[in-house]
Coordinates of C-alpha atoms and ligand atoms in Angstrom, one line a residue:
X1 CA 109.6 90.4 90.4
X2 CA 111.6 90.4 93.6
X3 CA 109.2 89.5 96.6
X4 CA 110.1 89.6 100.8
X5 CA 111.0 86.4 102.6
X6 CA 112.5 85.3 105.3
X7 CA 115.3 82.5 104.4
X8 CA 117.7 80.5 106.9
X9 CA 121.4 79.7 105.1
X10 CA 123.7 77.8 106.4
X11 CA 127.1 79.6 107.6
X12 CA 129.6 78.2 109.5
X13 CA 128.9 79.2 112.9
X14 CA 125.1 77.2 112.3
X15 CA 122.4 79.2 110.7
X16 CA 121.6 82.8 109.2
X17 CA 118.0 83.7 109.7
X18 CA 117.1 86.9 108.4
X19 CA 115.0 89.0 105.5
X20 CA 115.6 88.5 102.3
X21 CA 114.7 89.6 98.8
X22 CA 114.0 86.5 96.4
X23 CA 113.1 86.2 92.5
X24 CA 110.7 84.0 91.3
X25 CA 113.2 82.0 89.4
X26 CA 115.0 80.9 92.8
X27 CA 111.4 79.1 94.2
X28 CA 111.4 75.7 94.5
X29 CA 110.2 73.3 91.8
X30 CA 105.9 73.5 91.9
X31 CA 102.8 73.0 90.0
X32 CA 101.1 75.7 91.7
X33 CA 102.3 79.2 92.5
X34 CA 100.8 81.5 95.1
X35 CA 100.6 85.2 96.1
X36 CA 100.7 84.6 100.0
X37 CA 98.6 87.0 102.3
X38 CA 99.3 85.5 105.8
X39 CA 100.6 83.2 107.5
X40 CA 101.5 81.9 111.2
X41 CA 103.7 82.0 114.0
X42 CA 103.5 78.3 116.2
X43 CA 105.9 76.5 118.7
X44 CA 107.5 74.9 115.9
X45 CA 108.1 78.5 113.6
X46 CA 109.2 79.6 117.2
X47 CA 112.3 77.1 116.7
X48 CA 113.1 77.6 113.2
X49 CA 113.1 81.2 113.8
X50 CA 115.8 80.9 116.7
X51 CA 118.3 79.9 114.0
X52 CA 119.3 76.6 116.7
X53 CA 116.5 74.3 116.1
X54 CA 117.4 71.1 113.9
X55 CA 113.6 72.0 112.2
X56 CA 115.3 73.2 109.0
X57 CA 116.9 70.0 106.9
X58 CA 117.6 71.7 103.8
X59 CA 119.3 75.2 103.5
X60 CA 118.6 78.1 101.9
X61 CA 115.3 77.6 103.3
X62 CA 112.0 79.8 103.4
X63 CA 110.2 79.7 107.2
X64 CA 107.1 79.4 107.9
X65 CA 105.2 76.4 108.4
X66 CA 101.9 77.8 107.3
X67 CA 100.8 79.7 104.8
X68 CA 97.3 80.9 103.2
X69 CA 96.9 82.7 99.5
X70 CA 95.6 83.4 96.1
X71 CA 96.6 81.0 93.2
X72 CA 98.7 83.1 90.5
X73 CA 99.4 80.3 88.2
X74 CA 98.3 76.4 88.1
X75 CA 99.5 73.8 86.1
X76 CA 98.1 70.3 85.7
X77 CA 96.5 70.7 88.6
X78 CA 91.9 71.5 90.0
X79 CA 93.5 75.1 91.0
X80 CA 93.1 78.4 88.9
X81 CA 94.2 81.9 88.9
X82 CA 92.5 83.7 91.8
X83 CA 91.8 80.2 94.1
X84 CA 92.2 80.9 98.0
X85 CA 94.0 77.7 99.1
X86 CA 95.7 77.1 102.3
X87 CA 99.0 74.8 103.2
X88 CA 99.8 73.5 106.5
X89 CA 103.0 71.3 107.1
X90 CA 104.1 68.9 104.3
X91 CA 107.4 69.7 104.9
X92 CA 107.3 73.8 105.0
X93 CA 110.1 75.2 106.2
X94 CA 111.3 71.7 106.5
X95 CA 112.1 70.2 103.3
X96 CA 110.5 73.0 101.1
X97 CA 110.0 76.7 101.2
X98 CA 107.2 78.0 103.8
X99 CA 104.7 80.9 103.9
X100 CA 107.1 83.5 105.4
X101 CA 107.5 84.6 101.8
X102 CA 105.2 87.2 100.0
X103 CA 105.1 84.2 96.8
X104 CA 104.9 80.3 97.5
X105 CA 105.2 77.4 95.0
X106 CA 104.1 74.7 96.0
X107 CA 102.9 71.1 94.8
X108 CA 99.0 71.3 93.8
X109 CA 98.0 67.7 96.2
X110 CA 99.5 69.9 99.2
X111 CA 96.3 72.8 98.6
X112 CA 93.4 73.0 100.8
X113 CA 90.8 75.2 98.6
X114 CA 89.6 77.5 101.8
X115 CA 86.6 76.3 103.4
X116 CA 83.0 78.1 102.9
X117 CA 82.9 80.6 105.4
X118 CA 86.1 80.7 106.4
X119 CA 88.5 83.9 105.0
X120 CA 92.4 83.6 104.6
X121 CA 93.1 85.7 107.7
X122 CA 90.4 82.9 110.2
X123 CA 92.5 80.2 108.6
X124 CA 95.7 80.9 109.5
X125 CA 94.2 82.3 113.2
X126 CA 93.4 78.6 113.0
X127 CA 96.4 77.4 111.4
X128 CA 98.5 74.1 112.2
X129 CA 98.1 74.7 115.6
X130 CA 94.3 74.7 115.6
X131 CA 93.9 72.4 112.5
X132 CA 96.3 70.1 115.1
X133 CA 93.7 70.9 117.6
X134 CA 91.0 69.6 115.5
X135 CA 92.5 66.1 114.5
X136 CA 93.5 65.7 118.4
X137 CA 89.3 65.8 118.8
X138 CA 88.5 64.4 115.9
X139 CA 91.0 61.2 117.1
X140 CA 89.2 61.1 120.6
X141 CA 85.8 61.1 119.2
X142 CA 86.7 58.3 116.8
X143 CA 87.8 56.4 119.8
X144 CA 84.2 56.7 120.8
X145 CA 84.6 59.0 123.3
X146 CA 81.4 61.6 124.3
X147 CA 81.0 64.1 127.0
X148 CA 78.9 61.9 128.7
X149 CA 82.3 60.3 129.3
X150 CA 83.4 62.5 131.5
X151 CA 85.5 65.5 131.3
X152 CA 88.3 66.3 129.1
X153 CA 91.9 67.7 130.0
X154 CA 93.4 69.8 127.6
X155 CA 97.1 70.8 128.9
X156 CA 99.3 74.0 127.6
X157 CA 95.5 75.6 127.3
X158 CA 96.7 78.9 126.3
X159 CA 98.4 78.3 123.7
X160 CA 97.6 77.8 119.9
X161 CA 96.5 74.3 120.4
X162 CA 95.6 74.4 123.9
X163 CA 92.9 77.6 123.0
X164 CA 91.5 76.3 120.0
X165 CA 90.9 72.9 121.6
X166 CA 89.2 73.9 124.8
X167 CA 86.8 75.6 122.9
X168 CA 86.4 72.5 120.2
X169 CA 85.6 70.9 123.4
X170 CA 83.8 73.2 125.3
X171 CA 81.2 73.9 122.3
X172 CA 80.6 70.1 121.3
X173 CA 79.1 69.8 125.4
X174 CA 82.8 68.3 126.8
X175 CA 83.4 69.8 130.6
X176 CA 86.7 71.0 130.0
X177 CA 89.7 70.9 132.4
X178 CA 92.4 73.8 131.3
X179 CA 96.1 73.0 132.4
X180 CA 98.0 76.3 132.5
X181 CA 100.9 77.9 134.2
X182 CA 99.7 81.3 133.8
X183 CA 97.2 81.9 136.3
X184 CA 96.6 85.2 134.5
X185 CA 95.2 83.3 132.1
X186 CA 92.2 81.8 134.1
X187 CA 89.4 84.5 132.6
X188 CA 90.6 84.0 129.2
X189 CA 90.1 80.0 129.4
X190 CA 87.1 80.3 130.8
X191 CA 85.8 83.2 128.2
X192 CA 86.4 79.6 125.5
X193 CA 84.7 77.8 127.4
X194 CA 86.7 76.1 130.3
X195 CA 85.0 75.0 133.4
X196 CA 87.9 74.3 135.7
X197 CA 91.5 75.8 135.6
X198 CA 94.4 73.4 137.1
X199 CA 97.6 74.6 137.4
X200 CA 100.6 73.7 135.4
X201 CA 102.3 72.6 138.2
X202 CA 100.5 69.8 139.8
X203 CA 101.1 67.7 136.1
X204 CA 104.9 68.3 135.8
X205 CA 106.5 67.0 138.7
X206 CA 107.2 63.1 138.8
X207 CA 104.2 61.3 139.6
X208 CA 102.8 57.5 140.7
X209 CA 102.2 55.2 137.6
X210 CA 98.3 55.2 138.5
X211 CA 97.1 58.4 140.2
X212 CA 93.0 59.4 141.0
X213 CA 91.0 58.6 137.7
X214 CA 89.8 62.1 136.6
X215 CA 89.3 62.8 133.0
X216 CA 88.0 60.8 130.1
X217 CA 90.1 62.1 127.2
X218 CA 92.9 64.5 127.1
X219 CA 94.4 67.1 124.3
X220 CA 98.0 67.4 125.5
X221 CA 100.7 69.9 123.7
X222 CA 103.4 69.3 126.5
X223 CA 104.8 66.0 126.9
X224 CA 107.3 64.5 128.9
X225 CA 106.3 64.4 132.9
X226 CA 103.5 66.0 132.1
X227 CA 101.5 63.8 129.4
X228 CA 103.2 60.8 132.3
X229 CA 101.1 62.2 134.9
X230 CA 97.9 62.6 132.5
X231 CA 98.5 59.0 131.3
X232 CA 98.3 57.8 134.8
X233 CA 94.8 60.2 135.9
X234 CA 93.1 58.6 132.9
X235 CA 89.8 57.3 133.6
X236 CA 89.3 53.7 132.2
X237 CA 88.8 53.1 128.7
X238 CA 90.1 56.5 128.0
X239 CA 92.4 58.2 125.3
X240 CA 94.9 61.1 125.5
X241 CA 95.7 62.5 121.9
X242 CA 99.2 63.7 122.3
X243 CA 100.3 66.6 120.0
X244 CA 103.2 68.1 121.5
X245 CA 106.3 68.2 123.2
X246 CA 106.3 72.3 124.9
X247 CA 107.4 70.6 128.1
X248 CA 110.2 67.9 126.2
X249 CA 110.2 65.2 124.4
X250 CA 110.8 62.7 126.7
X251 CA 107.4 60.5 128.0
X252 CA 108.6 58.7 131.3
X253 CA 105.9 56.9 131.7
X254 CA 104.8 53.3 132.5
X255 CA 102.7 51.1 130.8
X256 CA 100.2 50.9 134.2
X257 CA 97.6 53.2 132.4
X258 CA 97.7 51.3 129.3
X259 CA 97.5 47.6 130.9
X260 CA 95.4 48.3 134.2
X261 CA 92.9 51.3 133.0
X262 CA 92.8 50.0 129.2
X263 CA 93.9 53.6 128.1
X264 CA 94.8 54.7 124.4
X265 CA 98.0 56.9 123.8
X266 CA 97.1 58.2 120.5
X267 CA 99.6 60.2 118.1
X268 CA 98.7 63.1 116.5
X269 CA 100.8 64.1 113.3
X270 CA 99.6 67.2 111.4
X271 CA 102.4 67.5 108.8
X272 CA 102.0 64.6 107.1
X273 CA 98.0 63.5 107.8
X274 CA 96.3 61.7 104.6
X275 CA 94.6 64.7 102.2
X276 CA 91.0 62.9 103.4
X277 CA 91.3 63.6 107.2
X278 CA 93.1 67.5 106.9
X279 CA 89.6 67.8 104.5
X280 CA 87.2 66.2 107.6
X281 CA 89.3 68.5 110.0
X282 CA 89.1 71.9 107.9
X283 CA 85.5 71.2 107.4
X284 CA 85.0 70.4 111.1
X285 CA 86.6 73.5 111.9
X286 CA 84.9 76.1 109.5
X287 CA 81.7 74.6 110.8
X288 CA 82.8 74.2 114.7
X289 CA 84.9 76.6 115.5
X290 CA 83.1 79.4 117.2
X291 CA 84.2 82.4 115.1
X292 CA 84.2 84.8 118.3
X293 CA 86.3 82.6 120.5
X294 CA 88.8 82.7 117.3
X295 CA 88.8 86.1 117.7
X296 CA 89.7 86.2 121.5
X297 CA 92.3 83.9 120.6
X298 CA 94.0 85.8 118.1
X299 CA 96.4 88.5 117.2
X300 CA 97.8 89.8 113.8
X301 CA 101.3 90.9 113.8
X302 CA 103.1 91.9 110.8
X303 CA 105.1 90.5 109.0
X304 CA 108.9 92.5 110.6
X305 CA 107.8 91.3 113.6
X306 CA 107.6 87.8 113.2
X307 CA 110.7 87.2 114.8
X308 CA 109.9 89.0 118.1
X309 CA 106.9 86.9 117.6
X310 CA 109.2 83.6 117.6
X311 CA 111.0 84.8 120.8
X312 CA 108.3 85.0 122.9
X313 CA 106.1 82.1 121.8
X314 CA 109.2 79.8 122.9
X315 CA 109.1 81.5 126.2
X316 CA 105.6 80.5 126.7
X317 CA 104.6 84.1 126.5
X318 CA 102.1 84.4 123.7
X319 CA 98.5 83.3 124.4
X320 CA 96.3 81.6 121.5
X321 CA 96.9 82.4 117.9
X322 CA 99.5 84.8 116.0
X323 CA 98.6 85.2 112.6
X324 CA 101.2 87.0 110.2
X325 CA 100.2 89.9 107.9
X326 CA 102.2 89.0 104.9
X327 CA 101.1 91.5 102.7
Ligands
NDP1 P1 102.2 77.4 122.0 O1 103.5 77.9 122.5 O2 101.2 78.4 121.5 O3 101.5 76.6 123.2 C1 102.2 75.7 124.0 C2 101.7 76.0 125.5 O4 102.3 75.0 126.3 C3 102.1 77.3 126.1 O5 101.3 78.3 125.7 C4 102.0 77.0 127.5 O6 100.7 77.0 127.9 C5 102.5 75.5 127.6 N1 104.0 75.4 127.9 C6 105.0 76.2 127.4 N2 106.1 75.8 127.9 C7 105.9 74.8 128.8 C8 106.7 74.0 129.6 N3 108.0 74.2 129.7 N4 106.1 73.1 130.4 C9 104.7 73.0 130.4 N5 103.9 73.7 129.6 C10 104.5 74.6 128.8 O7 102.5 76.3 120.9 P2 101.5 75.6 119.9 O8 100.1 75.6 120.4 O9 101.8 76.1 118.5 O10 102.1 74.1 119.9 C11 102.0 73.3 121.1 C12 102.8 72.1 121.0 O11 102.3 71.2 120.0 C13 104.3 72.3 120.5 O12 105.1 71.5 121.2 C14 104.2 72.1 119.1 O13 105.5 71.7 118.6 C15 103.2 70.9 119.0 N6 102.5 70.8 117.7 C16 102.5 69.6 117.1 C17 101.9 69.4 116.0 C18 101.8 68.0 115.4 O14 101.6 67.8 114.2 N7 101.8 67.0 116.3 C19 101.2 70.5 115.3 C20 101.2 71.7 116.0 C21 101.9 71.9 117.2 P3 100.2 77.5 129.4 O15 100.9 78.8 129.6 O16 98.7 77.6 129.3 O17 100.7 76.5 130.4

C-alpha cells in the first residue's frame, strides 16, 4: 500500500524536500510498525523543512521529529495491533525516518504507550517541545528548587517550549517571568499563567558578567546573549535549564555566575533522554499539564501545510503548539 510522506533527497544543488508517495517495503528496518495520525511542527522540523539545515544526516529521509499512532504490526516486542504509542526524537528525521509519513517503523524501545488521559492529538500538542518543557522543570526541581525560591524566568515564552513551560510553572505555584518579543503576546502569557511579561529585548544585548539577582530558576529556549544575560541575573544557588538555541548557539558568557552566585547551567537533551525519565516526564505531563491551557496553546494544521508551518515557526511567528493532522 502506497502511503504520503514528506522525504528530503539529496541533489546536487543541497536538498529536495517535498511530498512523496512511499511503499511499505522502502521503510526502514523496525520491530514495530505504525499507522501515524499526527504529528508536529517545532523549531527543529522548522529547519529540516527549509531544505538548508544540517538536521538531516542520512538521505532519503522522512521529516518529522515527532510522531503519535496506532500499532499495525509488533514483533518481539510489549506492543500489539491497535497500541496508541508516541515517539519523540531518537534520531527522527535525523538518522531514521520521522512522523511526517502516514506509516512509521520504528524500533519497539523507542515507544511511549500514550499516557491515561492523554489522546494522540494532546500528545503531539505537547510534543518534543512540551515533553522538552517538562524535563527543563523536572531538572530544576531535582536541583531542589521550589517557588518559595523565588520566581522563575522562562525565555522565548511563546513558543512550543516557552508556552507549555510557563504554565508547568505557573500551575505547580512558581511566579513566572515570560521573556517575549511580541508584545502582542502579553494576554496570551498571562491567560497560562504568567505574572510579569519582560521584553525580549532587555536579555539580548551584551550584558555585565553579574547583573541584579532576579530569578531563582530559568527555562531558556534562546541561547547565546540571551541565556549570558540570564546566567548573570541568577539568584544564588540557582539553576537555568537551557533547552535551546532560537537566538544562536553561541553562549558568551563568563564563568562569574557559576563561581560567585554558585549557579547551575543545566543541559536539557530530549532526543536521546534514558527511556525512565521520558516515562517520569510523560507521566508528569498527562497529570500536570492543564488540559485548557494546552488548548490555548495549540493549533492543528494539516498535513499540506506543514511546510508553510516550517516557514513561519523559523521566523518566530507561530505562538505555542502546531500539531499536524496526518490523517
Ligand atoms: P518555537 O519557535 O516555538 O519557540 C522559540 C521562541 O523563541 C519563539 O517563539 C520566540 O519567542 C523566541 N525567539 C525566536 N527567535 C528568536 C531570536 N532570534 N531571539 C530571541 N528569541 C527568539 O520553538 P520550540 O519551542 O519548538 O523550540 C525552542 C528552542 O528549543 C529551539 O531552539 C529548539 O531547537 C530547542 N529545542 C531543544 C530541544 C532539546 O532537546 N534540547 C527539544 C525541543 C526544542 P517569543 O516570540 O516569545 O520571544
Amino acid at each position: 500500500m502506497k502511503f504520503r510522506a514528506i522525504r528530503a533527497d539529496k541533489t546536487d544543488a543541497g536538498q529536495d524536500v517535498r511530498f512523496v508517495e512511499m511503499e511499505d517495503s522502502e521503510l526502514m528496518d523496525g520491530d514495530v510498525t505504525v499507522r501515524v495520525t499526527h504529528s508536529t511542527v517545532n523549531y527543529k522540523d522548522g529547519l529540516a523543512l527549509s531544505g538548508k539545515s544540517a538536521i538531516i544526516r542520512r538521505f532519503p529521509m522522512v521529516l518529522g521529529i515527532d510522531l503519535a499512532g496506532v500499532v499495525e504490526t509488533s514483533a518481539g516486542t510489549d506492543f500489539a495491533p491497535g497500541d496508541e504509542v508516541i515517539v519523540n526524537g531518537f534520531g527522527l528525521s535525523e538518522t531514521h525516518f520521522g512522523g511526517y509519513a502516514e506509516k512509521a517503523r520504528v524500533k519497539g524501545d523507542w515507544l511511549v504507550r500514550l499516557p491515561a488521559g492523554l489522546t494522540r492529538a494532546e500528545a503531539m500538542a505537547i510534543g518534543t517541545a512540551g515533553y522538552t518543557a517538562m524535563l527543563a522543570v523536572m531538572a530544576i526541581e531535582r536541583h531542589g528548587l521550589t517557588p518559595a525560591s523565588g520566581p522563575a524566568l522562562v525565555t522565548g515564552a511563546a513558543g512550543g517550549v516557552g508556552s507549555t513551560a510557563v504554565s508547568l510553572l505557573a500551575d505547580k505555584g512558581w511566579t513566572v517571568i515570560a521573556s517575549t518579543g511580541r508584545s502582542s503576546e502579553a494576554e496570551y502569557l498571562k491567560g497560562l499563567g504568567a505574572s510579569e511579561i519582560i521584553e525580549r529585548a532587555s536579555l539580548s544585548a551584551p550584558g555585565k558578567p553579574l547583573g541584579k539577582e532576579q530569578w531563582a530558576a530559568a527555562v531558556d529556549s534562546v541561547g547565546s546573549q540571551t541565556l549570558a544575560n540570564v546566567l548573570a541575573q541568577t539568584r544564588y544557588g540557582g539553576a537555568v535549564a537551557a533547552c535551546g538555541l532560537a537566538g544562536g548557539i553561541d553562549l558568551p558568557a563568563t564563568v562569574a555566575p557559576f563561581i560567585l552566585r554558585a549557579v547551575t547551567l543545566i543541559g536539557i537533551d530530549s532526543v536521546q533522554c534514558p527511556m525512565a525519565r521520558r516515562l517520569e516526564a510523560w507521566r508528569r505531563l498527562a497529570s500536570d499539564l492543564d488540559r485548557e491551557k494546552l488548548a490555548a496553546m495549540t493549533q492543528t494544521i494539516p498535513f499540506n501545510e506543514a511546510f508553510e508551518a516550517g516557514r513561519r515557526i523559523l521566523k518566530g511567528e507561530t505562538r505555542g503548539r502546531l500539531v499536524v493532522a496526518i490523517e
